[in-house]
Amino acid sequence: MMFQNRKALGFGRWWTAVVDVSATAVAIHYAAPWRNRDIAAARHRPA
């Protein structure tokens, strides 16, 4: 990790939160097509 001494660089807890949110957004972005495909398949599946 580049910012091991975050507080000395002026970064607080918000920086880790931003990183976590960014990583989550990236994961959702790449997972969305698969999830949407599953939802579409379930929607067209006969009940």
PDB file of C-alpha atoms in Angstrom:
ATOM      1  CA  MET A   1       0.000   0.000   0.000  1.00  0.00           C
ATOM      2  CA  MET A   2       1.381   3.371  -0.966  1.00  0.00           C
ATOM      3  CA  PHE A   3      -0.252   5.355   1.834  1.00  0.00           C
ATOM      4  CA  GLN A   4       0.785   3.290   4.832  1.00  0.00           C
ATOM      5  CA  ASN A   5       1.181   6.442   6.960  1.00  0.00           C
ATOM      6  CA  ARG A   6      -2.127   7.986   5.928  1.00  0.00           C
ATOM      7  CA  LYS A   7      -2.609  10.310   8.898  1.00  0.00           C
ATOM      8  CA  ALA A   8       0.790  11.908   8.376  1.00  0.00           C
ATOM      9  CA  LEU A   9      -0.193  12.637   4.788  1.00  0.00           C
ATOM     10  CA  GLY A  10      -3.409  14.296   5.933  1.00  0.00           C
ATOM     11  CA  PHE A  11      -5.680  11.415   5.043  1.00  0.00           C
ATOM     12  CA  GLY A  12      -8.122  10.261   7.674  1.00  0.00           C
ATOM     13  CA  ARG A  13     -10.763   7.584   7.832  1.00  0.00           C
ATOM     14  CA  TRP A  14     -12.600   9.144   4.895  1.00  0.00           C
ATOM     15  CA  TRP A  15      -9.740   8.077   2.591  1.00  0.00           C
ATOM     16  CA  THR A  16     -10.173   4.411   3.457  1.00  0.00           C
ATOM     17  CA  ALA A  17     -13.924   4.861   3.047  1.00  0.00           C
ATOM     18  CA  VAL A  18     -13.409   6.365  -0.411  1.00  0.00           C
ATOM     19  CA  VAL A  19     -11.148   3.462  -1.367  1.00  0.00           C
ATOM     20  CA  ASP A  20     -13.683   0.932  -0.066  1.00  0.00           C
ATOM     21  CA  VAL A  21     -16.552   2.613  -1.908  1.00  0.00           C
ATOM     22  CA  SER A  22     -14.506   2.791  -5.111  1.00  0.00           C
ATOM     23  CA  ALA A  23     -13.586  -0.887  -4.893  1.00  0.00           C
ATOM     24  CA  THR A  24     -17.232  -1.773  -4.208  1.00  0.00           C
ATOM     25  CA  ALA A  25     -18.391   0.332  -7.160  1.00  0.00           C
ATOM     26  CA  VAL A  26     -15.873  -1.393  -9.437  1.00  0.00           C
ATOM     27  CA  ALA A  27     -17.000  -4.806  -8.210  1.00  0.00           C
ATOM     28  CA  ILE A  28     -20.663  -3.891  -8.768  1.00  0.00           C
ATOM     29  CA  HIS A  29     -19.834  -2.502 -12.203  1.00  0.00           C
ATOM     30  CA  TYR A  30     -18.227  -5.769 -13.293  1.00  0.00           C
ATOM     31  CA  ALA A  31     -20.844  -7.948 -11.571  1.00  0.00           C
ATOM     32  CA  ALA A  32     -23.840  -6.022 -12.945  1.00  0.00           C
ATOM     33  CA  PRO A  33     -23.990  -7.629 -16.422  1.00  0.00           C
ATOM     34  CA  TRP A  34     -24.029 -11.112 -14.914  1.00  0.00           C
ATOM     35  CA  ARG A  35     -26.621 -10.170 -12.313  1.00  0.00           C
ATOM     36  CA  ASN A  36     -28.806  -8.407 -14.875  1.00  0.00           C
ATOM     37  CA  ARG A  37     -28.590 -11.442 -17.155  1.00  0.00           C
ATOM     38  CA  ASP A  38     -29.703 -13.676 -14.292  1.00  0.00           C
ATOM     39  CA  ILE A  39     -32.579 -11.308 -13.460  1.00  0.00           C
ATOM     40  CA  ALA A  40     -33.639 -11.190 -17.120  1.00  0.00           C
ATOM     41  CA  ALA A  41     -33.478 -14.988 -17.343  1.00  0.00           C
ATOM     42  CA  ALA A  42     -35.558 -15.321 -14.166  1.00  0.00           C
ATOM     43  CA  ARG A  43     -38.068 -12.819 -15.508  1.00  0.00           C
ATOM     44  CA  HIS A  44     -38.559 -14.786 -18.732  1.00  0.00           C
ATOM     45  CA  ARG A  45     -38.591 -18.126 -16.962  1.00  0.00           C
ATOM     46  CA  PRO A  46     -42.105 -19.615 -16.889  1.00  0.00           C
ATOM     47  CA  ALA A  47     -43.541 -19.460 -13.406  1.00  0.00           C
TER      48      ALA A  47
END
